[in-house]
Amino acid sequence: MPASSSGNTVFLDALRSVVGRRHVLTKPNATYRFRKGYRFGLGDVLAVLQPGNLVELWKAAKLCAESGKIIIMQAANTGLTGGSTPDGNDYDREIVIISTNRLDGIHLIGEGRQVVCLPGSTLHDLEEKLAKIGREPHSVIGSSCIGASVLGGVSNNSGGALVQRGPAFTEMALFGQMGADGKLHLVNHLGIRLVGDPEQILSAVQAGQLPDSAIDWNAGRGHDAGYAQHVRDVDAETPARFNADPSRWHEAAGCAGKLVVFAVRLDTFKANKNPAVFYIGTNSTQDLEDLRRHILTSFDELPIAGEYIHRDAFNIAEVYGKDTTAIIRYMGTRFLPTFFGLKSRFDIAVQRIPGISGHLSDLLLQAFSKVIPKQLPARMCDFRDRFEHHLMLKVSAELAAPVKAYLEEWHSKTSGDFFACTPEEGKLAFLHRFAAAGAAIRYRAVHSKTAEDIVALDVALRRNDREWFETLPKEIEDKIIVKLYYGHFFCHVMHQDYVVKKGYNAMAVEHSMLPGLEARGARYPAEHNVGHLYDAPEEMIEHYRSLDPCNCFNPGIGKATKRRNWVAESV
């Protein structure tokens, strides 16, 4: 439905009175970066709102509900499946995006054993705040570097690189839910006694007025405490974690934007001091799988992280992710959200200039990267030349000696090799692995004449799958320029990016891959939600329907109907 529909003057003025005129965006150029997904998704909207506190969010959401608008809640918009942006313009109602990026706030409770996070709080901010007291959040690498939000992760059961902690999950949240009566109701399941009307409750949470005497320490789980044992079952015929696993859905957790989440309460974890990083290379997938199975089952303690990268992804990331590695290395992760914001604004500005490439910012950054000095340590590059498969293994200081002894034994019995990283080598190894996640996008931009688009899959393999490395049929292989394989190896979660040759439909290529994954017992997506790219299983649709009976929030995800009250769309 077009954003210029008439009859909205009173409605938009009411929104401006709540959040302020400058925070109600209606012009297409101003709303573009909110209504376009990081990789997929684009559509028209009536407005983008940026409330500045929880009361403003409550009032704005109520106005949208009472006016019959679709609400799309958006956190950092870093998702890969278009799940927080419109999907085309075939909706039966006008859309309002509510961006939570001004709603940052993190409150420590129980001396930091838990946190209460507001909608705009980022993983990076949470990591920094907890580091001061020697603790860590659920996720400390990967998407945290580009500004991903805490609530976005919880809402989508996002995964992560940390083997012991499992997907983002909590049973404790404060949220607004649309009833069948079309009215928004505030639900307090934070496990914290809060009194007053909704505005008084939200004001107290905003201000961090959360006294210990009001906290129920037995209110529910603040993370998936069973995952550490679950992932050790290497003979199970099911994946360790995937987005459509109903055992990890609970109200805000797994809601996929079907609720207005005002706050979540999460566990934190004691930080590992002086961890050790081992860099491992091999040309045998079986040898690497044997290593995975042994480490998961033979030590009392699990590793902190185990990140895989294939040689081709290594090479692509070295060329097309070098500037990302350098920016993080020298400027830190705090700068990245600002950097990506400036890049987005630049892209919006130049798209109006005739004859200018829509990928100009990527082309300029790639040219800049050519003058940046080499970032990767010599020992890593030597392993790249020798080995096809690479694993970065991070363990605690206590586990370092026994793991090193095992790796020496493993090396003596296989053709693989390893080295213990210096702190700088360990840092760069994981940074390089992170840079691989955006390298396919840059490659496509630079090679726009030969590259059509990207297929991006995150796949949860069976825990007992020994043949974990993919072999594509020739008819699919012939449509692909380059493949990037990387992932969270101990969880058997693989990220698989494919740059599709010019002239081929990327969506058709993706759909041709899915039967092969299903035949292997894999589940997808593993940790980025179904968004608008994947068919949600019926059980997942019913879950969304129970949270949002009027289909007012984020309709159409999982390729479900976009119509009010879940009315089936005509064929």
PDB file of N, CA and C in Angstrom, residues 368-432:
ATOM      1  N   PHE A 368      39.935   1.699  -1.506  1.00  0.00           N
ATOM      2  CA  PHE A 368      40.693   2.097  -0.313  1.00  0.00           C
ATOM      3  C   PHE A 368      41.427   0.911   0.302  1.00  0.00           C
ATOM      4  N   SER A 369      40.770  -0.257   0.281  1.00  0.00           N
ATOM      5  CA  SER A 369      41.385  -1.429   0.932  1.00  0.00           C
ATOM      6  C   SER A 369      42.674  -1.863   0.248  1.00  0.00           C
ATOM      7  N   LYS A 370      42.836  -1.475  -1.028  1.00  0.00           N
ATOM      8  CA  LYS A 370      44.043  -1.880  -1.745  1.00  0.00           C
ATOM      9  C   LYS A 370      45.296  -1.200  -1.215  1.00  0.00           C
ATOM     10  N   VAL A 371      45.114  -0.058  -0.531  1.00  0.00           N
ATOM     11  CA  VAL A 371      46.283   0.636   0.011  1.00  0.00           C
ATOM     12  C   VAL A 371      46.503   0.306   1.489  1.00  0.00           C
ATOM     13  N   ILE A 372      45.586  -0.465   2.070  1.00  0.00           N
ATOM     14  CA  ILE A 372      45.740  -0.866   3.464  1.00  0.00           C
ATOM     15  C   ILE A 372      46.798  -1.965   3.553  1.00  0.00           C
ATOM     16  N   PRO A 373      47.698  -1.909   4.498  1.00  0.00           N
ATOM     17  CA  PRO A 373      48.702  -2.973   4.636  1.00  0.00           C
ATOM     18  C   PRO A 373      48.057  -4.332   4.908  1.00  0.00           C
ATOM     19  N   LYS A 374      48.770  -5.361   4.614  1.00  0.00           N
ATOM     20  CA  LYS A 374      48.308  -6.724   4.873  1.00  0.00           C
ATOM     21  C   LYS A 374      47.957  -6.871   6.346  1.00  0.00           C
ATOM     22  N   GLN A 375      46.806  -7.496   6.633  1.00  0.00           N
ATOM     23  CA  GLN A 375      46.321  -7.582   8.000  1.00  0.00           C
ATOM     24  C   GLN A 375      46.577  -8.937   8.668  1.00  0.00           C
ATOM     25  N   LEU A 376      46.727  -9.977   7.886  1.00  0.00           N
ATOM     26  CA  LEU A 376      46.745 -11.319   8.455  1.00  0.00           C
ATOM     27  C   LEU A 376      48.155 -11.782   8.800  1.00  0.00           C
ATOM     28  N   PRO A 377      48.326 -12.468   9.920  1.00  0.00           N
ATOM     29  CA  PRO A 377      49.636 -12.976  10.327  1.00  0.00           C
ATOM     30  C   PRO A 377      50.186 -14.000   9.328  1.00  0.00           C
ATOM     31  N   ALA A 378      51.489 -14.065   9.246  1.00  0.00           N
ATOM     32  CA  ALA A 378      52.140 -14.957   8.283  1.00  0.00           C
ATOM     33  C   ALA A 378      51.767 -16.412   8.521  1.00  0.00           C
ATOM     34  N   ARG A 379      51.632 -16.818   9.790  1.00  0.00           N
ATOM     35  CA  ARG A 379      51.324 -18.224  10.063  1.00  0.00           C
ATOM     36  C   ARG A 379      49.930 -18.604   9.567  1.00  0.00           C
ATOM     37  N   MET A 380      48.975 -17.689   9.651  1.00  0.00           N
ATOM     38  CA  MET A 380      47.654 -17.960   9.106  1.00  0.00           C
ATOM     39  C   MET A 380      47.705 -18.114   7.588  1.00  0.00           C
ATOM     40  N   CYS A 381      48.434 -17.247   6.937  1.00  0.00           N
ATOM     41  CA  CYS A 381      48.532 -17.315   5.478  1.00  0.00           C
ATOM     42  C   CYS A 381      49.253 -18.584   5.036  1.00  0.00           C
ATOM     43  N   ASP A 382      50.237 -19.012   5.812  1.00  0.00           N
ATOM     44  CA  ASP A 382      50.914 -20.279   5.519  1.00  0.00           C
ATOM     45  C   ASP A 382      49.933 -21.452   5.610  1.00  0.00           C
ATOM     46  N   PHE A 383      49.083 -21.437   6.630  1.00  0.00           N
ATOM     47  CA  PHE A 383      48.073 -22.498   6.754  1.00  0.00           C
ATOM     48  C   PHE A 383      47.071 -22.427   5.604  1.00  0.00           C
ATOM     49  N   ARG A 384      46.739 -21.219   5.144  1.00  0.00           N
ATOM     50  CA  ARG A 384      45.845 -21.078   3.997  1.00  0.00           C
ATOM     51  C   ARG A 384      46.428 -21.786   2.773  1.00  0.00           C
ATOM     52  N   ASP A 385      47.722 -21.656   2.578  1.00  0.00           N
ATOM     53  CA  ASP A 385      48.379 -22.286   1.429  1.00  0.00           C
ATOM     54  C   ASP A 385      48.418 -23.805   1.584  1.00  0.00           C
ATOM     55  N   ARG A 386      48.502 -24.281   2.819  1.00  0.00           N
ATOM     56  CA  ARG A 386      48.652 -25.718   3.055  1.00  0.00           C
ATOM     57  C   ARG A 386      47.334 -26.464   3.200  1.00  0.00           C
ATOM     58  N   PHE A 387      46.305 -25.779   3.734  1.00  0.00           N
ATOM     59  CA  PHE A 387      45.098 -26.502   4.140  1.00  0.00           C
ATOM     60  C   PHE A 387      43.821 -25.865   3.576  1.00  0.00           C
ATOM     61  N   GLU A 388      42.860 -26.727   3.291  1.00  0.00           N
ATOM     62  CA  GLU A 388      41.559 -26.292   2.770  1.00  0.00           C
ATOM     63  C   GLU A 388      40.611 -25.870   3.885  1.00  0.00           C
ATOM     64  N   HIS A 389      40.677 -26.555   5.035  1.00  0.00           N
ATOM     65  CA  HIS A 389      39.737 -26.333   6.126  1.00  0.00           C
ATOM     66  C   HIS A 389      40.465 -25.765   7.344  1.00  0.00           C
ATOM     67  N   HIS A 390      39.888 -24.717   7.940  1.00  0.00           N
ATOM     68  CA  HIS A 390      40.518 -24.014   9.049  1.00  0.00           C
ATOM     69  C   HIS A 390      39.555 -23.922  10.228  1.00  0.00           C
ATOM     70  N   LEU A 391      40.094 -24.074  11.430  1.00  0.00           N
ATOM     71  CA  LEU A 391      39.299 -23.982  12.646  1.00  0.00           C
ATOM     72  C   LEU A 391      40.029 -23.129  13.668  1.00  0.00           C
ATOM     73  N   MET A 392      39.326 -22.132  14.206  1.00  0.00           N
ATOM     74  CA  MET A 392      39.849 -21.318  15.301  1.00  0.00           C
ATOM     75  C   MET A 392      39.204 -21.815  16.588  1.00  0.00           C
ATOM     76  N   LEU A 393      39.992 -22.330  17.487  1.00  0.00           N
ATOM     77  CA  LEU A 393      39.496 -22.939  18.716  1.00  0.00           C
ATOM     78  C   LEU A 393      39.928 -22.098  19.909  1.00  0.00           C
ATOM     79  N   LYS A 394      38.943 -21.536  20.621  1.00  0.00           N
ATOM     80  CA  LYS A 394      39.229 -20.736  21.812  1.00  0.00           C
ATOM     81  C   LYS A 394      38.790 -21.512  23.044  1.00  0.00           C
ATOM     82  N   VAL A 395      39.689 -21.627  24.022  1.00  0.00           N
ATOM     83  CA  VAL A 395      39.391 -22.363  25.248  1.00  0.00           C
ATOM     84  C   VAL A 395      39.850 -21.539  26.444  1.00  0.00           C
ATOM     85  N   SER A 396      39.368 -21.910  27.618  1.00  0.00           N
ATOM     86  CA  SER A 396      39.773 -21.219  28.838  1.00  0.00           C
ATOM     87  C   SER A 396      41.235 -21.519  29.155  1.00  0.00           C
ATOM     88  N   ALA A 397      41.803 -20.698  30.025  1.00  0.00           N
ATOM     89  CA  ALA A 397      43.194 -20.913  30.438  1.00  0.00           C
ATOM     90  C   ALA A 397      43.370 -22.277  31.080  1.00  0.00           C
ATOM     91  N   GLU A 398      42.349 -22.730  31.822  1.00  0.00           N
ATOM     92  CA  GLU A 398      42.420 -24.034  32.499  1.00  0.00           C
ATOM     93  C   GLU A 398      42.389 -25.186  31.505  1.00  0.00           C
ATOM     94  N   LEU A 399      41.706 -24.991  30.377  1.00  0.00           N
ATOM     95  CA  LEU A 399      41.569 -26.076  29.400  1.00  0.00           C
ATOM     96  C   LEU A 399      42.695 -26.073  28.376  1.00  0.00           C
ATOM     97  N   ALA A 400      43.504 -25.029  28.363  1.00  0.00           N
ATOM     98  CA  ALA A 400      44.505 -24.869  27.312  1.00  0.00           C
ATOM     99  C   ALA A 400      45.505 -26.025  27.264  1.00  0.00           C
ATOM    100  N   ALA A 401      46.060 -26.417  28.407  1.00  0.00           N
ATOM    101  CA  ALA A 401      47.085 -27.469  28.413  1.00  0.00           C
ATOM    102  C   ALA A 401      46.535 -28.814  27.950  1.00  0.00           C
ATOM    103  N   PRO A 402      45.407 -29.310  28.498  1.00  0.00           N
ATOM    104  CA  PRO A 402      44.895 -30.593  28.014  1.00  0.00           C
ATOM    105  C   PRO A 402      44.483 -30.559  26.544  1.00  0.00           C
ATOM    106  N   VAL A 403      43.939 -29.434  26.066  1.00  0.00           N
ATOM    107  CA  VAL A 403      43.568 -29.352  24.655  1.00  0.00           C
ATOM    108  C   VAL A 403      44.816 -29.352  23.778  1.00  0.00           C
ATOM    109  N   LYS A 404      45.853 -28.652  24.211  1.00  0.00           N
ATOM    110  CA  LYS A 404      47.085 -28.657  23.436  1.00  0.00           C
ATOM    111  C   LYS A 404      47.670 -30.063  23.356  1.00  0.00           C
ATOM    112  N   ALA A 405      47.622 -30.802  24.453  1.00  0.00           N
ATOM    113  CA  ALA A 405      48.121 -32.178  24.445  1.00  0.00           C
ATOM    114  C   ALA A 405      47.326 -33.035  23.474  1.00  0.00           C
ATOM    115  N   TYR A 406      46.001 -32.844  23.449  1.00  0.00           N
ATOM    116  CA  TYR A 406      45.180 -33.608  22.501  1.00  0.00           C
ATOM    117  C   TYR A 406      45.513 -33.222  21.061  1.00  0.00           C
ATOM    118  N   LEU A 407      45.679 -31.924  20.791  1.00  0.00           N
ATOM    119  CA  LEU A 407      45.975 -31.488  19.431  1.00  0.00           C
ATOM    120  C   LEU A 407      47.317 -32.039  18.953  1.00  0.00           C
ATOM    121  N   GLU A 408      48.268 -32.150  19.851  1.00  0.00           N
ATOM    122  CA  GLU A 408      49.550 -32.745  19.469  1.00  0.00           C
ATOM    123  C   GLU A 408      49.379 -34.201  19.084  1.00  0.00           C
ATOM    124  N   GLU A 409      48.537 -34.917  19.825  1.00  0.00           N
ATOM    125  CA  GLU A 409      48.242 -36.312  19.486  1.00  0.00           C
ATOM    126  C   GLU A 409      47.485 -36.385  18.156  1.00  0.00           C
ATOM    127  N   TRP A 410      46.487 -35.510  17.992  1.00  0.00           N
ATOM    128  CA  TRP A 410      45.709 -35.467  16.752  1.00  0.00           C
ATOM    129  C   TRP A 410      46.626 -35.197  15.561  1.00  0.00           C
ATOM    130  N   HIS A 411      47.563 -34.267  15.714  1.00  0.00           N
ATOM    131  CA  HIS A 411      48.505 -33.926  14.648  1.00  0.00           C
ATOM    132  C   HIS A 411      49.381 -35.120  14.284  1.00  0.00           C
ATOM    133  N   SER A 412      49.771 -35.888  15.285  1.00  0.00           N
ATOM    134  CA  SER A 412      50.654 -37.033  15.026  1.00  0.00           C
ATOM    135  C   SER A 412      49.956 -38.156  14.265  1.00  0.00           C
ATOM    136  N   LYS A 413      48.615 -38.180  14.321  1.00  0.00           N
ATOM    137  CA  LYS A 413      47.853 -39.271  13.691  1.00  0.00           C
ATOM    138  C   LYS A 413      47.166 -38.858  12.397  1.00  0.00           C
ATOM    139  N   THR A 414      47.223 -37.564  12.069  1.00  0.00           N
ATOM    140  CA  THR A 414      46.542 -37.067  10.878  1.00  0.00           C
ATOM    141  C   THR A 414      47.499 -36.224  10.063  1.00  0.00           C
ATOM    142  N   SER A 415      47.009 -35.745   8.935  1.00  0.00           N
ATOM    143  CA  SER A 415      47.819 -34.846   8.098  1.00  0.00           C
ATOM    144  C   SER A 415      47.602 -33.390   8.482  1.00  0.00           C
ATOM    145  N   GLY A 416      46.775 -33.133   9.497  1.00  0.00           N
ATOM    146  CA  GLY A 416      46.505 -31.769   9.929  1.00  0.00           C
ATOM    147  C   GLY A 416      47.608 -31.216  10.811  1.00  0.00           C
ATOM    148  N   ASP A 417      47.499 -29.927  11.103  1.00  0.00           N
ATOM    149  CA  ASP A 417      48.498 -29.269  11.925  1.00  0.00           C
ATOM    150  C   ASP A 417      47.817 -28.155  12.718  1.00  0.00           C
ATOM    151  N   PHE A 418      48.530 -27.572  13.687  1.00  0.00           N
ATOM    152  CA  PHE A 418      47.982 -26.491  14.489  1.00  0.00           C
ATOM    153  C   PHE A 418      49.114 -25.641  15.035  1.00  0.00           C
ATOM    154  N   PHE A 419      48.774 -24.465  15.495  1.00  0.00           N
ATOM    155  CA  PHE A 419      49.710 -23.670  16.280  1.00  0.00           C
ATOM    156  C   PHE A 419      48.936 -22.902  17.340  1.00  0.00           C
ATOM    157  N   ALA A 420      49.597 -22.638  18.451  1.00  0.00           N
ATOM    158  CA  ALA A 420      49.006 -21.828  19.515  1.00  0.00           C
ATOM    159  C   ALA A 420      49.214 -20.365  19.156  1.00  0.00           C
ATOM    160  N   CYS A 421      48.130 -19.612  19.094  1.00  0.00           N
ATOM    161  CA  CYS A 421      48.193 -18.217  18.670  1.00  0.00           C
ATOM    162  C   CYS A 421      48.749 -17.319  19.769  1.00  0.00           C
ATOM    163  N   THR A 422      49.482 -16.309  19.357  1.00  0.00           N
ATOM    164  CA  THR A 422      49.750 -15.199  20.270  1.00  0.00           C
ATOM    165  C   THR A 422      48.428 -14.445  20.464  1.00  0.00           C
ATOM    166  N   PRO A 423      48.328 -13.588  21.482  1.00  0.00           N
ATOM    167  CA  PRO A 423      47.079 -12.820  21.640  1.00  0.00           C
ATOM    168  C   PRO A 423      46.690 -12.044  20.393  1.00  0.00           C
ATOM    169  N   GLU A 424      47.663 -11.444  19.706  1.00  0.00           N
ATOM    170  CA  GLU A 424      47.361 -10.671  18.496  1.00  0.00           C
ATOM    171  C   GLU A 424      46.900 -11.585  17.359  1.00  0.00           C
ATOM    172  N   GLU A 425      47.536 -12.746  17.209  1.00  0.00           N
ATOM    173  CA  GLU A 425      47.120 -13.689  16.171  1.00  0.00           C
ATOM    174  C   GLU A 425      45.702 -14.197  16.434  1.00  0.00           C
ATOM    175  N   GLY A 426      45.414 -14.488  17.699  1.00  0.00           N
ATOM    176  CA  GLY A 426      44.077 -14.967  18.044  1.00  0.00           C
ATOM    177  C   GLY A 426      43.019 -13.923  17.733  1.00  0.00           C
ATOM    178  N   LYS A 427      43.302 -12.673  18.064  1.00  0.00           N
ATOM    179  CA  LYS A 427      42.364 -11.587  17.782  1.00  0.00           C
ATOM    180  C   LYS A 427      42.126 -11.467  16.281  1.00  0.00           C
ATOM    181  N   LEU A 428      43.188 -11.487  15.486  1.00  0.00           N
ATOM    182  CA  LEU A 428      43.050 -11.320  14.049  1.00  0.00           C
ATOM    183  C   LEU A 428      42.376 -12.516  13.390  1.00  0.00           C
ATOM    184  N   ALA A 429      42.598 -13.697  13.926  1.00  0.00           N
ATOM    185  CA  ALA A 429      41.944 -14.880  13.367  1.00  0.00           C
ATOM    186  C   ALA A 429      40.426 -14.760  13.469  1.00  0.00           C
ATOM    187  N   PHE A 430      39.929 -14.346  14.622  1.00  0.00           N
ATOM    188  CA  PHE A 430      38.485 -14.207  14.796  1.00  0.00           C
ATOM    189  C   PHE A 430      37.946 -12.985  14.050  1.00  0.00           C
ATOM    190  N   LEU A 431      38.719 -11.919  13.950  1.00  0.00           N
ATOM    191  CA  LEU A 431      38.295 -10.770  13.160  1.00  0.00           C
ATOM    192  C   LEU A 431      38.156 -11.144  11.690  1.00  0.00           C
ATOM    193  N   HIS A 432      39.107 -11.932  11.201  1.00  0.00           N
ATOM    194  CA  HIS A 432      39.062 -12.363   9.807  1.00  0.00           C
ATOM    195  C   HIS A 432      37.833 -13.234   9.561  1.00  0.00           C
TER     196      HIS A 432
END
